[in-house]
JSON list of C-alpha atoms in Angstrom, two decimals:
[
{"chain": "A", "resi": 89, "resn": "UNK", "atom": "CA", "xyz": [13.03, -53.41, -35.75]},
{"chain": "A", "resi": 90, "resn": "UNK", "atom": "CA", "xyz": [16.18, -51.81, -34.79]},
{"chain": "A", "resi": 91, "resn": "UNK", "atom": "CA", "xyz": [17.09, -49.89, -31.42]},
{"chain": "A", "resi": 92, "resn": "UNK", "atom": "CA", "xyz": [19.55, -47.72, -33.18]},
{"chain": "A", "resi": 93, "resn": "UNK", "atom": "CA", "xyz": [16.81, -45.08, -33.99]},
{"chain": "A", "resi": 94, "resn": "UNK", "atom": "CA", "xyz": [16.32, -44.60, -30.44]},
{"chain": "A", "resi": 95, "resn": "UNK", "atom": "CA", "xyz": [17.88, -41.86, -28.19]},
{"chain": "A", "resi": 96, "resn": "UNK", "atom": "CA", "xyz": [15.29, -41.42, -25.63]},
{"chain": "A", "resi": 97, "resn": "UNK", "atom": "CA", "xyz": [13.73, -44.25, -23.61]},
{"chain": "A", "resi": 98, "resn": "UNK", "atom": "CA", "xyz": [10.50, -42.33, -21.88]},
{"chain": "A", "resi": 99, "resn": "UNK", "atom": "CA", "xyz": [9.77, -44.70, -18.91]},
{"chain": "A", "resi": 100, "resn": "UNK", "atom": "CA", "xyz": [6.11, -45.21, -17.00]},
{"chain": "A", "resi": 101, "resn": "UNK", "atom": "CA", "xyz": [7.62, -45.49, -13.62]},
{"chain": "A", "resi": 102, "resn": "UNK", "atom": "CA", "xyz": [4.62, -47.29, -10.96]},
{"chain": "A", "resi": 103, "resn": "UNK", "atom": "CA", "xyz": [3.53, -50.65, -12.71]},
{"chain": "A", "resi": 104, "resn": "UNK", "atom": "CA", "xyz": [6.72, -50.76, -14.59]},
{"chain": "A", "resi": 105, "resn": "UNK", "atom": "CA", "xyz": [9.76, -50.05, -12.93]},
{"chain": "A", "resi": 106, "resn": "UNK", "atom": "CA", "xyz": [7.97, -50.23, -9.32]},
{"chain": "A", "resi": 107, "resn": "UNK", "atom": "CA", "xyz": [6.24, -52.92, -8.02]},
{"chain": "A", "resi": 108, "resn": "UNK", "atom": "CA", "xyz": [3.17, -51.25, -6.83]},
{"chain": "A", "resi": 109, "resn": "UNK", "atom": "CA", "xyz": [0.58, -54.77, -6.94]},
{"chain": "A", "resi": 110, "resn": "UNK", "atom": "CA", "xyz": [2.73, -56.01, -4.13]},
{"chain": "A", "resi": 111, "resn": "UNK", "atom": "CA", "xyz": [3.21, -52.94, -2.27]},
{"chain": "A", "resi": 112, "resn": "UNK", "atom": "CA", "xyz": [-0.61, -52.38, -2.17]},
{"chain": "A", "resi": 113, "resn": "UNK", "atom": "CA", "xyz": [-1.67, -56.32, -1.51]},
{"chain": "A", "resi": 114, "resn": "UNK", "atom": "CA", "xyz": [0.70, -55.91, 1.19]},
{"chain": "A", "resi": 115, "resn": "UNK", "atom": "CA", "xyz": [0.15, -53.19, 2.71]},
{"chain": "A", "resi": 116, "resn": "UNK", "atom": "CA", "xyz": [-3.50, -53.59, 2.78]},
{"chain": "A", "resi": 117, "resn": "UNK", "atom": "CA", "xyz": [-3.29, -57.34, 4.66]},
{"chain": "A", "resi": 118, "resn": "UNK", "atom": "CA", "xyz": [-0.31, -56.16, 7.40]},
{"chain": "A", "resi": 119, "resn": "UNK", "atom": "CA", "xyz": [-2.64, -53.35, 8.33]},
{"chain": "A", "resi": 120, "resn": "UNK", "atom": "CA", "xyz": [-5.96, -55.46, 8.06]},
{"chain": "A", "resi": 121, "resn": "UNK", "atom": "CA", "xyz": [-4.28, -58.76, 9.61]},
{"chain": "A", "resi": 122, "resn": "UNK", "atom": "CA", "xyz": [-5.96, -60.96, 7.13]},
{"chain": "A", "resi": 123, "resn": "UNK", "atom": "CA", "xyz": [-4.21, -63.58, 4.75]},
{"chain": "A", "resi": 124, "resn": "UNK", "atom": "CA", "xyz": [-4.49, -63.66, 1.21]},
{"chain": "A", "resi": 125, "resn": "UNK", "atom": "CA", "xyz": [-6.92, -66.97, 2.11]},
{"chain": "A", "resi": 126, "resn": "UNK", "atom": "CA", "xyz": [-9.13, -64.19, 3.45]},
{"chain": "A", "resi": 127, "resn": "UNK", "atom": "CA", "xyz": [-8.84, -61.56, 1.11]},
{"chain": "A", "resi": 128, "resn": "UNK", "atom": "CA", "xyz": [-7.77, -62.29, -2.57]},
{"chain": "A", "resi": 129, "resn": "UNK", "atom": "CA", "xyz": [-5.96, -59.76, -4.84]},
{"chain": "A", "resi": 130, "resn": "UNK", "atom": "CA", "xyz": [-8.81, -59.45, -7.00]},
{"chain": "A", "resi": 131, "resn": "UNK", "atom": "CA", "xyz": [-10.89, -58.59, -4.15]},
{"chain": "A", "resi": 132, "resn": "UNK", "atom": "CA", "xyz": [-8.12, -56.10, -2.91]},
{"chain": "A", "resi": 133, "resn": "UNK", "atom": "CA", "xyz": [-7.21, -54.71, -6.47]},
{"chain": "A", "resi": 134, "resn": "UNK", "atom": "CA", "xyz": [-10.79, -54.23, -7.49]},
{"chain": "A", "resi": 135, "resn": "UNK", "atom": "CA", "xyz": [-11.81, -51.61, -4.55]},
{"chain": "A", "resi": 136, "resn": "UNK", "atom": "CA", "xyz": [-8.27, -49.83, -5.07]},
{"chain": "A", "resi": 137, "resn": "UNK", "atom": "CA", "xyz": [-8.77, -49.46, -8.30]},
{"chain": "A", "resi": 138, "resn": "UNK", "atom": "CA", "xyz": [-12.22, -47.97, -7.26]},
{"chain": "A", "resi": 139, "resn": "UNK", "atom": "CA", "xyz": [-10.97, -45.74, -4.42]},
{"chain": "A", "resi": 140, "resn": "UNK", "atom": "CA", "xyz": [-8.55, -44.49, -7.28]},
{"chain": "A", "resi": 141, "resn": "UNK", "atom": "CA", "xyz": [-10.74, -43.53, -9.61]},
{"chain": "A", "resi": 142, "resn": "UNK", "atom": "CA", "xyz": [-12.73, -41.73, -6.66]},
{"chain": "A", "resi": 143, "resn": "UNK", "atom": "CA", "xyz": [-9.42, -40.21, -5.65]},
{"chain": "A", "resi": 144, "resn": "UNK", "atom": "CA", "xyz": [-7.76, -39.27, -8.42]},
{"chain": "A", "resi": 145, "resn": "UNK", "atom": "CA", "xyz": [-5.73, -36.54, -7.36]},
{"chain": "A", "resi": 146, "resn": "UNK", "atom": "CA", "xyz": [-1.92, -36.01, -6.09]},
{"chain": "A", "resi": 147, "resn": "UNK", "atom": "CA", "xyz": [-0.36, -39.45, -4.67]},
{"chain": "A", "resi": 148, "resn": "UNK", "atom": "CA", "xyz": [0.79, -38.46, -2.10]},
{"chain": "A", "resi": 149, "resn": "UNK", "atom": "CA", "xyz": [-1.75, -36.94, -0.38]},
{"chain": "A", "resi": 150, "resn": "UNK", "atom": "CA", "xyz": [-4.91, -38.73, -1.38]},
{"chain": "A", "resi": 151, "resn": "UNK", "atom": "CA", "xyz": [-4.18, -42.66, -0.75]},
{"chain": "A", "resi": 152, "resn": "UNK", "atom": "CA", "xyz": [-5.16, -42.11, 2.94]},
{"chain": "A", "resi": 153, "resn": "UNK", "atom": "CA", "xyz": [-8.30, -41.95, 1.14]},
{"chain": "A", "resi": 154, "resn": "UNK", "atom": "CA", "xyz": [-8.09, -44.51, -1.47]},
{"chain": "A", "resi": 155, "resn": "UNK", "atom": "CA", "xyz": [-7.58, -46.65, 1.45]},
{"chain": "A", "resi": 156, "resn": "UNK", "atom": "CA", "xyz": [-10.62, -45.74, 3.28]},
{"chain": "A", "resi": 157, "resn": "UNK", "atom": "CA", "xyz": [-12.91, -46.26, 0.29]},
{"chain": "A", "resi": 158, "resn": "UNK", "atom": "CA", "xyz": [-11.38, -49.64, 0.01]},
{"chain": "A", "resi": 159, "resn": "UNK", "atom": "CA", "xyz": [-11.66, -50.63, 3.27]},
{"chain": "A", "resi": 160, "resn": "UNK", "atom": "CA", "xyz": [-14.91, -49.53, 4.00]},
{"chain": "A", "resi": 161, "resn": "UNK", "atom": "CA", "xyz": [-16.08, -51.91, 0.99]},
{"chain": "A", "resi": 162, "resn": "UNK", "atom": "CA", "xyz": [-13.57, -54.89, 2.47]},
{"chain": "A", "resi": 163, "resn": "UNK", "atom": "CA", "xyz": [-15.09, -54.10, 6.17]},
{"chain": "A", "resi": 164, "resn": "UNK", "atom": "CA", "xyz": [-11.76, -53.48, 7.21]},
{"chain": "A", "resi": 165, "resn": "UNK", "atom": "CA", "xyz": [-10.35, -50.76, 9.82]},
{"chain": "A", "resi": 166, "resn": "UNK", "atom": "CA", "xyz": [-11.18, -47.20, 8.60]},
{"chain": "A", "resi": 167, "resn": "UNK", "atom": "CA", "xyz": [-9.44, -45.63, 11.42]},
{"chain": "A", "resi": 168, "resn": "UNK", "atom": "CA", "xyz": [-6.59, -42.55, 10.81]},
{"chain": "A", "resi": 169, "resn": "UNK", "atom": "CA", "xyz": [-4.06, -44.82, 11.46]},
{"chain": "A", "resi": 170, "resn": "UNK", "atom": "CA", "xyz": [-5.04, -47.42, 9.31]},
{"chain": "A", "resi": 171, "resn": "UNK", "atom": "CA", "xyz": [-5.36, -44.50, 6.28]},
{"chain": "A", "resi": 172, "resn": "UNK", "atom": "CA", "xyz": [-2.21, -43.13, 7.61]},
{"chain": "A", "resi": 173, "resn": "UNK", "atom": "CA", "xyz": [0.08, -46.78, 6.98]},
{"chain": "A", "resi": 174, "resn": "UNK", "atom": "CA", "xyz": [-0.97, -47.27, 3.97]},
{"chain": "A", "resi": 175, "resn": "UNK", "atom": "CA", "xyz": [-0.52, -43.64, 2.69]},
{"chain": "A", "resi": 176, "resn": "UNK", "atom": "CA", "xyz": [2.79, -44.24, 4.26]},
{"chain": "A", "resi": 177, "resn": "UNK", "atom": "CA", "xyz": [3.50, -47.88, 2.01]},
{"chain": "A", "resi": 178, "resn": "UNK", "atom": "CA", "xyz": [2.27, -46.21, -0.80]},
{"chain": "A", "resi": 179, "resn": "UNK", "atom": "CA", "xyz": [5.58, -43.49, -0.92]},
{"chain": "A", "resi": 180, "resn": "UNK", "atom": "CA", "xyz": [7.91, -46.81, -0.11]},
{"chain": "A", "resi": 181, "resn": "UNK", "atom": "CA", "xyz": [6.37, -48.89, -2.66]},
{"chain": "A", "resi": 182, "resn": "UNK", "atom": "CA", "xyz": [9.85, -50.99, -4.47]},
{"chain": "A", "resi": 183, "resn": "UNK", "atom": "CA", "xyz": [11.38, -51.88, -7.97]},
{"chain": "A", "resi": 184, "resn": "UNK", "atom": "CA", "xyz": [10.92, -54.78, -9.14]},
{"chain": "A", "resi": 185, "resn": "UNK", "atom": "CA", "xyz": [14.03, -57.09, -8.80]},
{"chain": "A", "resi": 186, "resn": "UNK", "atom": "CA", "xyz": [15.45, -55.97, -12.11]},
{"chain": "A", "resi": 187, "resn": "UNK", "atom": "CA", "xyz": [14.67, -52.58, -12.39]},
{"chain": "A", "resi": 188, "resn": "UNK", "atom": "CA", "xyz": [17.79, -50.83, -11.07]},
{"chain": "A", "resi": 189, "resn": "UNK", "atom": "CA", "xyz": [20.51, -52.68, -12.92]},
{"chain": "A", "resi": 190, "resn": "UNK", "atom": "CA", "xyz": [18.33, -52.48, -15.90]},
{"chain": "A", "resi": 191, "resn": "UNK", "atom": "CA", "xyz": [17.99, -48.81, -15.85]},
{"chain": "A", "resi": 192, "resn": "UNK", "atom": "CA", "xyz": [21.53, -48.15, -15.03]},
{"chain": "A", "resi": 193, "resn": "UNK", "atom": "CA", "xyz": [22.49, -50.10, -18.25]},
{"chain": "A", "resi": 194, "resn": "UNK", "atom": "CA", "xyz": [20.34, -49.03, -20.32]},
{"chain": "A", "resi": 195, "resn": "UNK", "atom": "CA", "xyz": [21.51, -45.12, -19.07]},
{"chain": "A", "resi": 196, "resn": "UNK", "atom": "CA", "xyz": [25.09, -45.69, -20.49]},
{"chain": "A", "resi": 197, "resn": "UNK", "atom": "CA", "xyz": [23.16, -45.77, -24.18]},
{"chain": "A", "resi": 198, "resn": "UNK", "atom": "CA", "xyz": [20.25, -43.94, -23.88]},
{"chain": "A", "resi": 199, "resn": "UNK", "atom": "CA", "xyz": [18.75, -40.76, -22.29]},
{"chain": "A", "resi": 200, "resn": "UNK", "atom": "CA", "xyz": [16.03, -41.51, -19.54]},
{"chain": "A", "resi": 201, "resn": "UNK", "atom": "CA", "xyz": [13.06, -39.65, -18.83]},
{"chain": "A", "resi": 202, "resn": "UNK", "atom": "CA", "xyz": [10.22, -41.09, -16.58]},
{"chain": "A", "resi": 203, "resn": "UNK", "atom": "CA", "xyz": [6.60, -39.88, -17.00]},
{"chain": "A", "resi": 204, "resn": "UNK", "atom": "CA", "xyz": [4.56, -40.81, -14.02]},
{"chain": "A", "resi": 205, "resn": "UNK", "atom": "CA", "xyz": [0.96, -40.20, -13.02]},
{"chain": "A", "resi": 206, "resn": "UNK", "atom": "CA", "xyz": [2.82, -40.11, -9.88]},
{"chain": "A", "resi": 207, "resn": "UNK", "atom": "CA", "xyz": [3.63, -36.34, -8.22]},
{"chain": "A", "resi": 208, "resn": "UNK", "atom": "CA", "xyz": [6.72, -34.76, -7.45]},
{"chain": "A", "resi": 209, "resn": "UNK", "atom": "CA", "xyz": [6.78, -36.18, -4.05]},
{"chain": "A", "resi": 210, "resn": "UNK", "atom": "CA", "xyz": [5.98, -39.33, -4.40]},
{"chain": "A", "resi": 211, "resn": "UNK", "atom": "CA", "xyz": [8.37, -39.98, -7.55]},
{"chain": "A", "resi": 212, "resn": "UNK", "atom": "CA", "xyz": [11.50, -38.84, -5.63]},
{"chain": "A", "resi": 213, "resn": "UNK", "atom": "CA", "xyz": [10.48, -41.57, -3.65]},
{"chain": "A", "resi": 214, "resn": "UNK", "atom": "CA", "xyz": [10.75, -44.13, -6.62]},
{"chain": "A", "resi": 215, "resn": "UNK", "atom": "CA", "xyz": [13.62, -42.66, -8.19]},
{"chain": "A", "resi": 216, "resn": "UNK", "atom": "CA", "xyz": [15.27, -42.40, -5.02]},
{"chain": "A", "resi": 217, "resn": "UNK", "atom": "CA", "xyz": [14.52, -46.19, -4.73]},
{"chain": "A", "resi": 218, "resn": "UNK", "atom": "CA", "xyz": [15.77, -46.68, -8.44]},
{"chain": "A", "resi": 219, "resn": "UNK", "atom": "CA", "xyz": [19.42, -45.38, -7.84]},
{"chain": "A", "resi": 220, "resn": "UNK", "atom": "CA", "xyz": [17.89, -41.85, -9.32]},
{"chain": "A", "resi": 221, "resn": "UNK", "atom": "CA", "xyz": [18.96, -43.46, -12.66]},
{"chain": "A", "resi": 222, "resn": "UNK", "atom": "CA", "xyz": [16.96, -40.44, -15.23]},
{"chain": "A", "resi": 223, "resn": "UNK", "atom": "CA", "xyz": [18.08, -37.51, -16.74]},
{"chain": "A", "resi": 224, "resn": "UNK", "atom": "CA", "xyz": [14.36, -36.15, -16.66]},
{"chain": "A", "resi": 225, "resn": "UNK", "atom": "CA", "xyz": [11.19, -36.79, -14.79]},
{"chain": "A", "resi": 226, "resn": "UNK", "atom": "CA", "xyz": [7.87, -35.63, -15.91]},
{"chain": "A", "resi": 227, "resn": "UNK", "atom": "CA", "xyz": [5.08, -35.91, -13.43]},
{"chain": "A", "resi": 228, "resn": "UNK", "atom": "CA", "xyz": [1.03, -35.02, -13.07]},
{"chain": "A", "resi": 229, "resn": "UNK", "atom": "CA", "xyz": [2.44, -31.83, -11.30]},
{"chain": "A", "resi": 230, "resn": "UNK", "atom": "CA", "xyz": [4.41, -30.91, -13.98]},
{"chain": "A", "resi": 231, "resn": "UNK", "atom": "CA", "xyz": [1.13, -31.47, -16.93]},
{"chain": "A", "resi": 232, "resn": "UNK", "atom": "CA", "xyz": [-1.70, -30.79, -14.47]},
{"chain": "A", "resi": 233, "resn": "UNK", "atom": "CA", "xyz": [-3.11, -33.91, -16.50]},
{"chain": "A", "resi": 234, "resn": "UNK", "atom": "CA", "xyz": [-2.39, -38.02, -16.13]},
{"chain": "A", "resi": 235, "resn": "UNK", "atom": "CA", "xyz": [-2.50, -40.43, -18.84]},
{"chain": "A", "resi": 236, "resn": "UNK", "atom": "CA", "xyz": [-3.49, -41.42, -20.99]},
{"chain": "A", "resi": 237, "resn": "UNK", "atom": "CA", "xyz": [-4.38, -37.70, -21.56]},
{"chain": "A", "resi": 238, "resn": "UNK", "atom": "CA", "xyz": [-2.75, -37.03, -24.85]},
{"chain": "A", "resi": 239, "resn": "UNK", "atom": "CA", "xyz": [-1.79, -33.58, -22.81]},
{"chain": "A", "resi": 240, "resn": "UNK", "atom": "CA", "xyz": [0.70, -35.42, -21.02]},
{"chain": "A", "resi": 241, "resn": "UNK", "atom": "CA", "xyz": [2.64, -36.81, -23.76]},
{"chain": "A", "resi": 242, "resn": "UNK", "atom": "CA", "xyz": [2.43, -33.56, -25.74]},
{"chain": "A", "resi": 243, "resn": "UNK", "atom": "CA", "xyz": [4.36, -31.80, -22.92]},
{"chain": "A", "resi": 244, "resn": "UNK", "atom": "CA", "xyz": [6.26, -34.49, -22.26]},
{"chain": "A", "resi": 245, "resn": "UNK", "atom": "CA", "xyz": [7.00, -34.81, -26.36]},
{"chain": "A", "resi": 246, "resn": "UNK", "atom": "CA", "xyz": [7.45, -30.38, -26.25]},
{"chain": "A", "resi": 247, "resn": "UNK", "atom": "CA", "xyz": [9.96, -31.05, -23.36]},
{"chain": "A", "resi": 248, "resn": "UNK", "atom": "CA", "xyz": [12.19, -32.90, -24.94]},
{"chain": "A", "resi": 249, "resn": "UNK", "atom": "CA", "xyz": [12.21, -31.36, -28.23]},
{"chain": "A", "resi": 250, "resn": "UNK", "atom": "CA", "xyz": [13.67, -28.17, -26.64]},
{"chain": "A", "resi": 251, "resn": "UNK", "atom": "CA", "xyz": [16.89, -30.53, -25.60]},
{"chain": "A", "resi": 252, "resn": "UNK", "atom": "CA", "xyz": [17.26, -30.98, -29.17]},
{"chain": "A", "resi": 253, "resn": "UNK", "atom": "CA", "xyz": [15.11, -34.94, -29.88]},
{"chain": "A", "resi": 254, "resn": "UNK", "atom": "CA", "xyz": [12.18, -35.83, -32.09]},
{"chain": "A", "resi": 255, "resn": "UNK", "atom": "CA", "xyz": [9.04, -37.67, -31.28]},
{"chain": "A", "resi": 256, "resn": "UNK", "atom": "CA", "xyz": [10.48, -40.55, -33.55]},
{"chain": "A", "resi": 257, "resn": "UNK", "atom": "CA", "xyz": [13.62, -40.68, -31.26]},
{"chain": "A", "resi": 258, "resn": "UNK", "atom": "CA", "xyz": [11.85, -41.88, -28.90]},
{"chain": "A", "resi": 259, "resn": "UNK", "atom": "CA", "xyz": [10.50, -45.15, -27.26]},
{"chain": "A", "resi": 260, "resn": "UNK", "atom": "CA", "xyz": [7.79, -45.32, -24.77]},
{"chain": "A", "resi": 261, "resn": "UNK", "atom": "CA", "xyz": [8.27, -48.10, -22.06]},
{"chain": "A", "resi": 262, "resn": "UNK", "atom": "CA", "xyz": [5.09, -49.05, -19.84]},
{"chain": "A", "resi": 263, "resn": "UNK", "atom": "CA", "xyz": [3.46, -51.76, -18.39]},
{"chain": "A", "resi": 264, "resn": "UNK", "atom": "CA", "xyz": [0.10, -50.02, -19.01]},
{"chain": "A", "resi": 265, "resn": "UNK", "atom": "CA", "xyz": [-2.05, -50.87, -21.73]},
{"chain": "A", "resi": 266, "resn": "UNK", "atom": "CA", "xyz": [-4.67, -48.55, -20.47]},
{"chain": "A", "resi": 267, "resn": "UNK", "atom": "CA", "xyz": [-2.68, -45.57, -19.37]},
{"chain": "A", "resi": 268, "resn": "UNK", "atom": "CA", "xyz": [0.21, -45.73, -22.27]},
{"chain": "A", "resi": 269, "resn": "UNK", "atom": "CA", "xyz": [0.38, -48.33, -24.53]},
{"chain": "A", "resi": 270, "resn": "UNK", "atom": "CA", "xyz": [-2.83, -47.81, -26.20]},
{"chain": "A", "resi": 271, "resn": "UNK", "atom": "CA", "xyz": [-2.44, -44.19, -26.36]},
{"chain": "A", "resi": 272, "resn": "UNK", "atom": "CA", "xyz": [1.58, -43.51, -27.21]},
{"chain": "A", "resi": 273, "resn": "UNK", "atom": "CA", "xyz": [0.52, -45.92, -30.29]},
{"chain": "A", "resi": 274, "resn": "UNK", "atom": "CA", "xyz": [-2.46, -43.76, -31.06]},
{"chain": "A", "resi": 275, "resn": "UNK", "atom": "CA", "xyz": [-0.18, -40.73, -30.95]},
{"chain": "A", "resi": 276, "resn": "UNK", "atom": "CA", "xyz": [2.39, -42.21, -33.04]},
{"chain": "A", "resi": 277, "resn": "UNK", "atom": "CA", "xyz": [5.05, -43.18, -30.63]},
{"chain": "A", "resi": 278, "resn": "UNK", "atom": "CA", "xyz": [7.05, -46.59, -31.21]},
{"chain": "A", "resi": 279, "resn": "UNK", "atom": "CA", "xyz": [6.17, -48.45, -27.88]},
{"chain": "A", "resi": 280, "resn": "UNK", "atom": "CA", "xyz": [7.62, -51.21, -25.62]},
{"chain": "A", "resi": 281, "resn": "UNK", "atom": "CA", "xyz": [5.36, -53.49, -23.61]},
{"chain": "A", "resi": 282, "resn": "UNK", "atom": "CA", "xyz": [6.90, -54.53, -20.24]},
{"chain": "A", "resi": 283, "resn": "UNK", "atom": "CA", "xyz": [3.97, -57.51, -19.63]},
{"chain": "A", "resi": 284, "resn": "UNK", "atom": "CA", "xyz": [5.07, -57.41, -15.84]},
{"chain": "A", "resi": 285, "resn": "UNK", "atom": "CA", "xyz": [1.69, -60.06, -15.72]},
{"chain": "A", "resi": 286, "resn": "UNK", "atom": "CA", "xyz": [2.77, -62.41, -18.27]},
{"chain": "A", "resi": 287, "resn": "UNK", "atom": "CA", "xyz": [1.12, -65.43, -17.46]},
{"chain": "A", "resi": 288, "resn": "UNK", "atom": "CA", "xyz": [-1.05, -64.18, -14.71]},
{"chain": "A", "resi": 289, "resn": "UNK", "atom": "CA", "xyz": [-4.93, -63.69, -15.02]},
{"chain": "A", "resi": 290, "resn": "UNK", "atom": "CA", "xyz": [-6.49, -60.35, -15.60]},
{"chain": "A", "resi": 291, "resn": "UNK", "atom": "CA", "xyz": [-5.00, -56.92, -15.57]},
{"chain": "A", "resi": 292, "resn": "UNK", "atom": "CA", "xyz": [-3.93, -56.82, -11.90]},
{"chain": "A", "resi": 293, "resn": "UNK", "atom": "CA", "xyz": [-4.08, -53.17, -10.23]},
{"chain": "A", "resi": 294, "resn": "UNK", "atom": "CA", "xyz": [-4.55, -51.26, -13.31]},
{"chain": "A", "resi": 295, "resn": "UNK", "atom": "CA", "xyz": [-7.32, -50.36, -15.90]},
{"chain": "A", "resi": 296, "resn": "UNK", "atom": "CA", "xyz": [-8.88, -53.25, -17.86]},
{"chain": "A", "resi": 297, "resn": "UNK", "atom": "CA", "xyz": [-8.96, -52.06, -22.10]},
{"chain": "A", "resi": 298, "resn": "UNK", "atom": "CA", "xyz": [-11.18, -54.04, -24.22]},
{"chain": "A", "resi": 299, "resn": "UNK", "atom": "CA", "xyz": [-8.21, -55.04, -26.93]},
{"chain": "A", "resi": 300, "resn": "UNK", "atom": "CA", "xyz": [-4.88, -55.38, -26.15]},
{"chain": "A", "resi": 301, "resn": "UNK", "atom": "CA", "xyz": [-2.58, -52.83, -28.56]},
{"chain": "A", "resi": 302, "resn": "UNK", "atom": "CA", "xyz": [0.45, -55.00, -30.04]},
{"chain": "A", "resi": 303, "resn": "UNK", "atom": "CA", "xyz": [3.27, -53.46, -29.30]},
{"chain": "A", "resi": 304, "resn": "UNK", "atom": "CA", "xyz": [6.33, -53.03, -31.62]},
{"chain": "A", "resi": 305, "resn": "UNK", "atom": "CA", "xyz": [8.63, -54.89, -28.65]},
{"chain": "A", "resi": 306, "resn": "UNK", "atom": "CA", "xyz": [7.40, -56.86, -25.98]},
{"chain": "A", "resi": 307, "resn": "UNK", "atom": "CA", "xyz": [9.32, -58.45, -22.69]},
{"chain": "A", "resi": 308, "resn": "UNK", "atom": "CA", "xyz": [8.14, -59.81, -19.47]},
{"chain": "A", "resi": 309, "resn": "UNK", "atom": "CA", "xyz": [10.54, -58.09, -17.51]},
{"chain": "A", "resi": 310, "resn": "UNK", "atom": "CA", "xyz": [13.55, -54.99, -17.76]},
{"chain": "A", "resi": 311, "resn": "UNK", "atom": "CA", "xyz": [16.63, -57.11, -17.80]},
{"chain": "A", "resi": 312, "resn": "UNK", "atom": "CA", "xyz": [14.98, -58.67, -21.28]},
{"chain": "A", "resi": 313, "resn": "UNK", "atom": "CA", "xyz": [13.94, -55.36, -22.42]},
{"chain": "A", "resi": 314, "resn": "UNK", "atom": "CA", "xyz": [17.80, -54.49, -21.52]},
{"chain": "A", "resi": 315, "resn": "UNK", "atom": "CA", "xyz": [19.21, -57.19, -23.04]},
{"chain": "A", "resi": 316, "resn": "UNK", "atom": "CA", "xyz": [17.92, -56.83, -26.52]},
{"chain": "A", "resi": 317, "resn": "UNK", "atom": "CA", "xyz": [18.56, -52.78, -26.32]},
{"chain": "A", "resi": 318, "resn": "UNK", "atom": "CA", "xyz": [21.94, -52.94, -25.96]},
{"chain": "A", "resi": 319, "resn": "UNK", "atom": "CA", "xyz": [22.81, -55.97, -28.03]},
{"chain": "A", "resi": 320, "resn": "UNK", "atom": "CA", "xyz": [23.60, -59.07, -25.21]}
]
């Protein structure tokens, strides 16, 4: 399949482009003071994941308690200013080592638009992080919903349709399989699969599905994804 088709490169920005799994393990043992020896990711991502789905409101304001339910099930410190760090981590949370250059690239051919489950604040963070490399940001502010809602891609899809692109001008980048892959298939998007786990067991910090969705392209990383996009 070609990329000349494409014109719009709709991004999922935390999982993707931002390394949130290491942001969170880390975060969670500096303020705890245990090792990973002590405390394995599975451990760590399980409970987050869990505190999440407890929390599931506005980023930036509800990880101070996504990181009391988790602690409180690790029997770590549940103190303020143990909620307050890692609220803190969570709006400094970095790219991956190839997101930036990727992005900028891939900007001098295409038109990007991140959709985040992430809110206003907390993406200016990221793209603030990413050299601010889109030309439009959708967030859970903007849709009141968060994916894999099919409300969020219908704005999202609305959006840019008033700047003059179609739905099959698009192609949906994620990590996801849970929050976008799965769903931008079911809704007739072409989708890319960034596997930022390739290789590694289980599904990490986000949502386990119970079947994979194949993809129509699939990389382990941006700079591949780049790569074939633009034809080096």
């Amino acid at each position: 399949m070609s990329y000349d088709s494409f014109k719009v490169l709709t991004f999922d920005v935390v999982g993707t482009l931002i390394d949130f799994e290491t942001g969170v393990l880390d975060a969670v043992r500096k303020i705890s003071g245990r090792r990973a020896v002590e405390l394995s990711d599975d451990q760590i991502f399980g409970c987050y994941k869990r505190g999440r789905d407890a929390h599931p409101e506005r980023s930036s304001e509800v990880m101070f308690h996504v990181y009391r339910y988790l602690a409180k099930e690790l029997g770590l410190p549940t103190d303020d200013a143990a909620c307050d760090a890692f609220q803190l981590a969570v709006l400094r949370w970095q790219p991956f080592s190839d997101s930036v250059e990727a992005l900028k690239r891939l900007r001098t051919r295409f038109r990007l638009v991140a959709m985040t489950n992430a809110d206003r604040v907390a993406l200016s963070c990221y793209a603030h992080a990413l050299d601010n490399p889109f030309h439009d940001t959708i967030c859970a502010d903007d849709t009141g919903v968060a994916k894999p809602n099919p409300e969020f891609f219908a704005y999202n899809k609305g959006r840019q349709s008033a700047f003059g692109y179609k739905q099959s001008e698009i192609l949906h980048v994620a990590q996801s399989q849970h929050h976008d892959i799965g769903i931008a298939r079911k809704l007739g998007y072409k989708v890319c699969w960034i596997e930022r786990r390739q290789g590694m067991k289980g599904f990490g910090g986000t949502p386990e599905v119970p079947e994979l969705t194949k993809p129509d392209f699939h990389f382990a990383t941006m700079k591949a994804f780049a790569d074939a996009a633009l034809g080096s």
